[in-house]
Short mmCIF file of C-alpha atoms in Angstrom, two decimals:
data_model
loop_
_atom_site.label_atom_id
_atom_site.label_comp_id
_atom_site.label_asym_id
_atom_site.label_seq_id
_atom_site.Cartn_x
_atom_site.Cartn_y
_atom_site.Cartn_z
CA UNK W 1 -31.94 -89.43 168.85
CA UNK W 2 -30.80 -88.26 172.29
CA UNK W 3 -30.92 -84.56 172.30
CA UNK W 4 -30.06 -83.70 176.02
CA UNK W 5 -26.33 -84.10 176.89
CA UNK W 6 -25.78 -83.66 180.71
CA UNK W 7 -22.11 -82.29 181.65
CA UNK W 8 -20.21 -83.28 183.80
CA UNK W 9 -20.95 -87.29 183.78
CA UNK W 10 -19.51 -88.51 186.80
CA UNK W 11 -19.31 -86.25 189.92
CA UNK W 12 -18.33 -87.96 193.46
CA UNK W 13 -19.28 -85.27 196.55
CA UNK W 14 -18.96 -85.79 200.20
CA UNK W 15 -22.45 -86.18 202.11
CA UNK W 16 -23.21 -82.57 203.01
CA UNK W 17 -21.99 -80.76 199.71
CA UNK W 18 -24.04 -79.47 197.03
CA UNK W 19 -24.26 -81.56 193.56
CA UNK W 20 -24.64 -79.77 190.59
CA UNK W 21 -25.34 -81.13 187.21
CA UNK W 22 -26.02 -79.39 183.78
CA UNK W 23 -27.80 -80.41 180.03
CA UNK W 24 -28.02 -78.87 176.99
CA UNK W 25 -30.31 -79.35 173.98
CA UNK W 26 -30.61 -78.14 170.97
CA UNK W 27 -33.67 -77.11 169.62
CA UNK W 28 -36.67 -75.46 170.96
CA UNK W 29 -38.94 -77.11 173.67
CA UNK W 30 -42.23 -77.12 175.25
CA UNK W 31 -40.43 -78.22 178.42
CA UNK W 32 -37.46 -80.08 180.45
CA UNK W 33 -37.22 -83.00 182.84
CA UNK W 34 -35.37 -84.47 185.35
CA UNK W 35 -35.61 -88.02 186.43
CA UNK W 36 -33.27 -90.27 188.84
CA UNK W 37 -32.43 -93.43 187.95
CA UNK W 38 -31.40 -95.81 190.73
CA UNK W 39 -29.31 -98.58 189.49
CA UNK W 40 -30.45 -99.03 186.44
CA UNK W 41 -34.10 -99.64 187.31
CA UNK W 42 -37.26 -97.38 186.79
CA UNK W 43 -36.67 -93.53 185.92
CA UNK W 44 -38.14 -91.48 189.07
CA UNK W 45 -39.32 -88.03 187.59
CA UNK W 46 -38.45 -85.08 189.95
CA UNK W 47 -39.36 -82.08 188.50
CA UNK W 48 -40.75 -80.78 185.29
CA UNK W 49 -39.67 -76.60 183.87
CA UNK W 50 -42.04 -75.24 181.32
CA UNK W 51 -40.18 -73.35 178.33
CA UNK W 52 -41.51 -70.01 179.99
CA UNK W 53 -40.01 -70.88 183.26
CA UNK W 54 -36.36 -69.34 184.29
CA UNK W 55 -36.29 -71.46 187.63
CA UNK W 56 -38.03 -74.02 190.28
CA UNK W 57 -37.95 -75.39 193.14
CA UNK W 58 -38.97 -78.64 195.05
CA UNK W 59 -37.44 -79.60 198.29
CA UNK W 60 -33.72 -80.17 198.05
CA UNK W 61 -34.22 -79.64 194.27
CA UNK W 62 -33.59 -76.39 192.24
CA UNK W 63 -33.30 -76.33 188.41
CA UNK W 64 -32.74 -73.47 186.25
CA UNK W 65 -33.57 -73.09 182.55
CA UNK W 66 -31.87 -70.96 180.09
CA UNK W 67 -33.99 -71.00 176.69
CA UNK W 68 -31.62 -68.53 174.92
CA UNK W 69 -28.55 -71.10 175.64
CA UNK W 70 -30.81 -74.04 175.46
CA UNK W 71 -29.10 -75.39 178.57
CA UNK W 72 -30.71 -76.28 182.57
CA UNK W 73 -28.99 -77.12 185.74
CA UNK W 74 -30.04 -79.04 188.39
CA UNK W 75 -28.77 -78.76 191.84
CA UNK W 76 -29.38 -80.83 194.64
CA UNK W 77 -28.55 -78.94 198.07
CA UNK W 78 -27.44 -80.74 201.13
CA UNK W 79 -26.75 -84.36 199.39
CA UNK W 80 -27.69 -87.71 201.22
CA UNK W 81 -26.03 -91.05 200.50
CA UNK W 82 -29.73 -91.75 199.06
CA UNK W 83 -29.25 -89.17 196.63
CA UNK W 84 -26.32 -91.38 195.11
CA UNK W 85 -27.85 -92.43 191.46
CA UNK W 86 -27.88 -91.64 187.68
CA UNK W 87 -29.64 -88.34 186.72
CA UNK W 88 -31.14 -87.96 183.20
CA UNK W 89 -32.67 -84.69 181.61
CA UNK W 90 -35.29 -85.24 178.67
CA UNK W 91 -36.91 -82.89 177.02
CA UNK W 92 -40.25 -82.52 175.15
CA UNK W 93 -39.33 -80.58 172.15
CA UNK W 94 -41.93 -78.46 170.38
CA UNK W 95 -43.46 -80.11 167.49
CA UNK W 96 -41.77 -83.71 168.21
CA UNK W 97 -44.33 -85.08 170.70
CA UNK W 98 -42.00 -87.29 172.29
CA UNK W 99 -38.88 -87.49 175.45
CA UNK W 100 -35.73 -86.90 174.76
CA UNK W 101 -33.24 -88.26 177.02
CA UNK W 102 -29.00 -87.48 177.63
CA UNK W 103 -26.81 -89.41 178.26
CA UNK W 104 -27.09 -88.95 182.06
CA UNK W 105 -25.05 -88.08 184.87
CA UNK W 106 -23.53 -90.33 187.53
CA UNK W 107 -23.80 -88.72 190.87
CA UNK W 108 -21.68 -90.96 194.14
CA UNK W 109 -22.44 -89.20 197.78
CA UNK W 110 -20.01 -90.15 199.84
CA UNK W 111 -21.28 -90.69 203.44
CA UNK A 1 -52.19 -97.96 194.16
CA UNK A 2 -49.88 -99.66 192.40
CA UNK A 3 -47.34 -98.03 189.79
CA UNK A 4 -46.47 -99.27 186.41
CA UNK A 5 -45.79 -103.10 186.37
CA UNK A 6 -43.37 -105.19 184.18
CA UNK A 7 -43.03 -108.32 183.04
CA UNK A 8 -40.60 -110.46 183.13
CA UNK A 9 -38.12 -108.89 185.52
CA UNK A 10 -35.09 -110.63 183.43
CA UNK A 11 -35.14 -112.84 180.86
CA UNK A 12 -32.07 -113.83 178.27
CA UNK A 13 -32.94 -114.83 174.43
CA UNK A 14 -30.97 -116.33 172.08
CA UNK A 15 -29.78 -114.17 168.62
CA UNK A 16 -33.16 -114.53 165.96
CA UNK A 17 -35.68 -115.46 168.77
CA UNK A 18 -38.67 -113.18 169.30
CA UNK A 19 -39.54 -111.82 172.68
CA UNK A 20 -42.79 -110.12 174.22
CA UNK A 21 -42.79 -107.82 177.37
CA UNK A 22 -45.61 -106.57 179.27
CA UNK A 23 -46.56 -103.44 180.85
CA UNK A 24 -49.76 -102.74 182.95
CA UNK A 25 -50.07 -99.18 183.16
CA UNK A 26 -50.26 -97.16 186.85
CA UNK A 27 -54.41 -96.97 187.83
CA UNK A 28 -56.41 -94.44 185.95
CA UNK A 29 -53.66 -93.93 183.14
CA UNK A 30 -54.60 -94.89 179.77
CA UNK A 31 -51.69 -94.15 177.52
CA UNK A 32 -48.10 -96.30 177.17
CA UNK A 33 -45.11 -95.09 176.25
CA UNK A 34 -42.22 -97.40 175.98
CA UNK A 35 -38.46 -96.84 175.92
CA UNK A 36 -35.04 -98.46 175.01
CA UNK A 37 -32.30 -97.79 177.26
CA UNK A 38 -29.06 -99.57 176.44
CA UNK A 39 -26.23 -99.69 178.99
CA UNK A 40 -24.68 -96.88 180.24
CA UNK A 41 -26.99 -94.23 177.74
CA UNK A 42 -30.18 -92.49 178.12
CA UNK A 43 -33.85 -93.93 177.41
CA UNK A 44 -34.33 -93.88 173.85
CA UNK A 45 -38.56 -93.36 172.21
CA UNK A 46 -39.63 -96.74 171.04
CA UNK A 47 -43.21 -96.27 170.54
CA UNK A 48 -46.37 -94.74 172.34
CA UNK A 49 -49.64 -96.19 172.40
CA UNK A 50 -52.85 -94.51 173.09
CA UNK A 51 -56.70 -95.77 172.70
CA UNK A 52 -55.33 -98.98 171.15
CA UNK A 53 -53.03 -97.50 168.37
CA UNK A 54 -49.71 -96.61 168.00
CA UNK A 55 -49.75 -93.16 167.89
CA UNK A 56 -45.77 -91.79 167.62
CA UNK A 57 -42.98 -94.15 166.84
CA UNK A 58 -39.43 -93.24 167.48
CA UNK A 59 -36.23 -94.40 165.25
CA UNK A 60 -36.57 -98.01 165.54
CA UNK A 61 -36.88 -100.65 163.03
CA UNK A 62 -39.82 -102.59 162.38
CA UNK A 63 -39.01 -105.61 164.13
CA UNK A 64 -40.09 -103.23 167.31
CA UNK A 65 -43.82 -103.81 167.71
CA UNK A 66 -46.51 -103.21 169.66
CA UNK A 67 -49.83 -103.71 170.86
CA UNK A 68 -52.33 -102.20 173.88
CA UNK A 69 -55.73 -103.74 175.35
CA UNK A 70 -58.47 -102.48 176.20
CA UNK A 71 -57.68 -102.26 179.58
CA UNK A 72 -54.46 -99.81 178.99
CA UNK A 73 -51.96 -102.76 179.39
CA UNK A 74 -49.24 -103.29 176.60
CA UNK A 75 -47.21 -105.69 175.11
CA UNK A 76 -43.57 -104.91 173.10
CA UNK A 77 -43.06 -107.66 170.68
CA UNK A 78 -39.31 -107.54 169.50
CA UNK A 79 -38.78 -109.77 165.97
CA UNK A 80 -35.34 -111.64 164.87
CA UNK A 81 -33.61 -110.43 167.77
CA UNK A 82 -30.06 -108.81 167.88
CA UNK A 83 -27.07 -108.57 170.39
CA UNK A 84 -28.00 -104.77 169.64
CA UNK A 85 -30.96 -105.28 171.32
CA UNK A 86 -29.78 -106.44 174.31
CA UNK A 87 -31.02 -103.50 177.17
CA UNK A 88 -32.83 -102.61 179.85
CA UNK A 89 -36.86 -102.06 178.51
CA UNK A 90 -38.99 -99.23 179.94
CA UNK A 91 -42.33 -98.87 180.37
CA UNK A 92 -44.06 -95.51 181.07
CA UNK A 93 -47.76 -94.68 181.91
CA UNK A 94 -49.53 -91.27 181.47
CA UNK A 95 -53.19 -89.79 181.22
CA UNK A 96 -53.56 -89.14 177.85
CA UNK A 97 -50.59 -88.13 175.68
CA UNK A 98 -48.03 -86.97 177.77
CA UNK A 99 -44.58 -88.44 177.12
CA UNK A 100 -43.35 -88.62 180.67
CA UNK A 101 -45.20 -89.75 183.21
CA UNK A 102 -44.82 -92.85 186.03
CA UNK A 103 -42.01 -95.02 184.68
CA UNK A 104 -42.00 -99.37 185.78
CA UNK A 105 -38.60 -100.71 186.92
CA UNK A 106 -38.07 -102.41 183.61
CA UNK A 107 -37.28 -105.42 181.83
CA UNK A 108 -33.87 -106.03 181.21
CA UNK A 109 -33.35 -108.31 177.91
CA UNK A 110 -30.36 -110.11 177.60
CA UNK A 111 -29.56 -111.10 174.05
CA UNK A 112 -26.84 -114.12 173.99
#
């Protein structure tokens, strides 16, 4: 089953603007994912938050994790037409060895 | 170096045929996860294999098999096909059992 659900699902932005996408789960986790999915090809993993983690950074990249809400953000600063592509979160929840993936969000930079 | 390679690219099956895609794993990984990912949803846990056995299995039906080589490469065998089953087929490669790792671009099965 797919635990992470990523709100909002579609966002369109202007090049420029900042893009900001959120997921909840709902039970406890050893630690969340984001990956980028480029027209429906290979996943691309970006950046990995432990459980005891509140935020990170990487680049353009910052993602936020709230354990007592079990939800994370990710926001991408500055967007680039490249950044245009599907955006999952999966997360490795504690005692079920394996990804779970949302539903995934559809992010359009406009140039 | 190259990543995680699949096999075939494409391919289209008729309803009750059996199909087998392959995965060769990114260089010095030795465990293969693989995923479903149907259109317009998120990857869904088919199996993961590790030294040669399948080691976690997610909700699918037994028609969903597997196999891995000596060599770390992998094969998913899919039984009496469905439409259902029509979807894009991931592959993902990891050093020992980590359930992320370096994804291929896929297989997408077309199920007519």
């Amino acid at each position: 089953s797919q635990q992470g659900e990523e709100d909002p699902q579609a966002l369109s932005i202007q090049e420029g603007e900042n893009a900001t996408m959120n997921c909840s789960y709902k039970t406890s986790i050893n630690n969340l994912q984001w990956y980028r999915q480029n027209s429906g090809r290979g996943l691309v993993h970006l950046i990995l938050i432990r459980s005891n983690e509140r935020e990170k950074h990487s680049g353009r990249l910052r993602v936020t994790l709230d354990t007592s809400k079990k939800s994370s953000s990710l926001l991408i600063t500055a967007s680039r037409a490249a950044d245009t592509a599907s955006y999952f979160c999966a997360t490795d929840a504690e005692g079920n060895n394996r990804l779970a993936f949302g539903k995934g969000n559809q992010v359009v930079v406009i140039p | 170096d190259a990543g995680v390679t699949q096999s075939p690219t494409h391919l289209i099956k008729t309803r009750g045929q059996q199909v087998t895609l392959r995965c060769s794993p990114k260089s010095g990984h030795d465990t293969v996860s693989w995923y479903q990912q149907a259109l317009g949803q998120g990857p869904q846990f088919i199996f993961q294999y590790y030294e040669e056995e399948e080691r976690q299995r997610g909700n699918f039906p037994d028609r969903f098999s597997g196999h891995q080589f000596p060599n770390y490469s992998s094969e998913l065998n899919v039984n009496a096909l469905l439409l259902g089953d029509s979807a894009l087929y991931l592959c993902a490669s990891s050093v020992g059992r980590y359930y992320g790792g370096t994804f291929g671009s896929g297989t997408r099965l077309t199920v007519v």
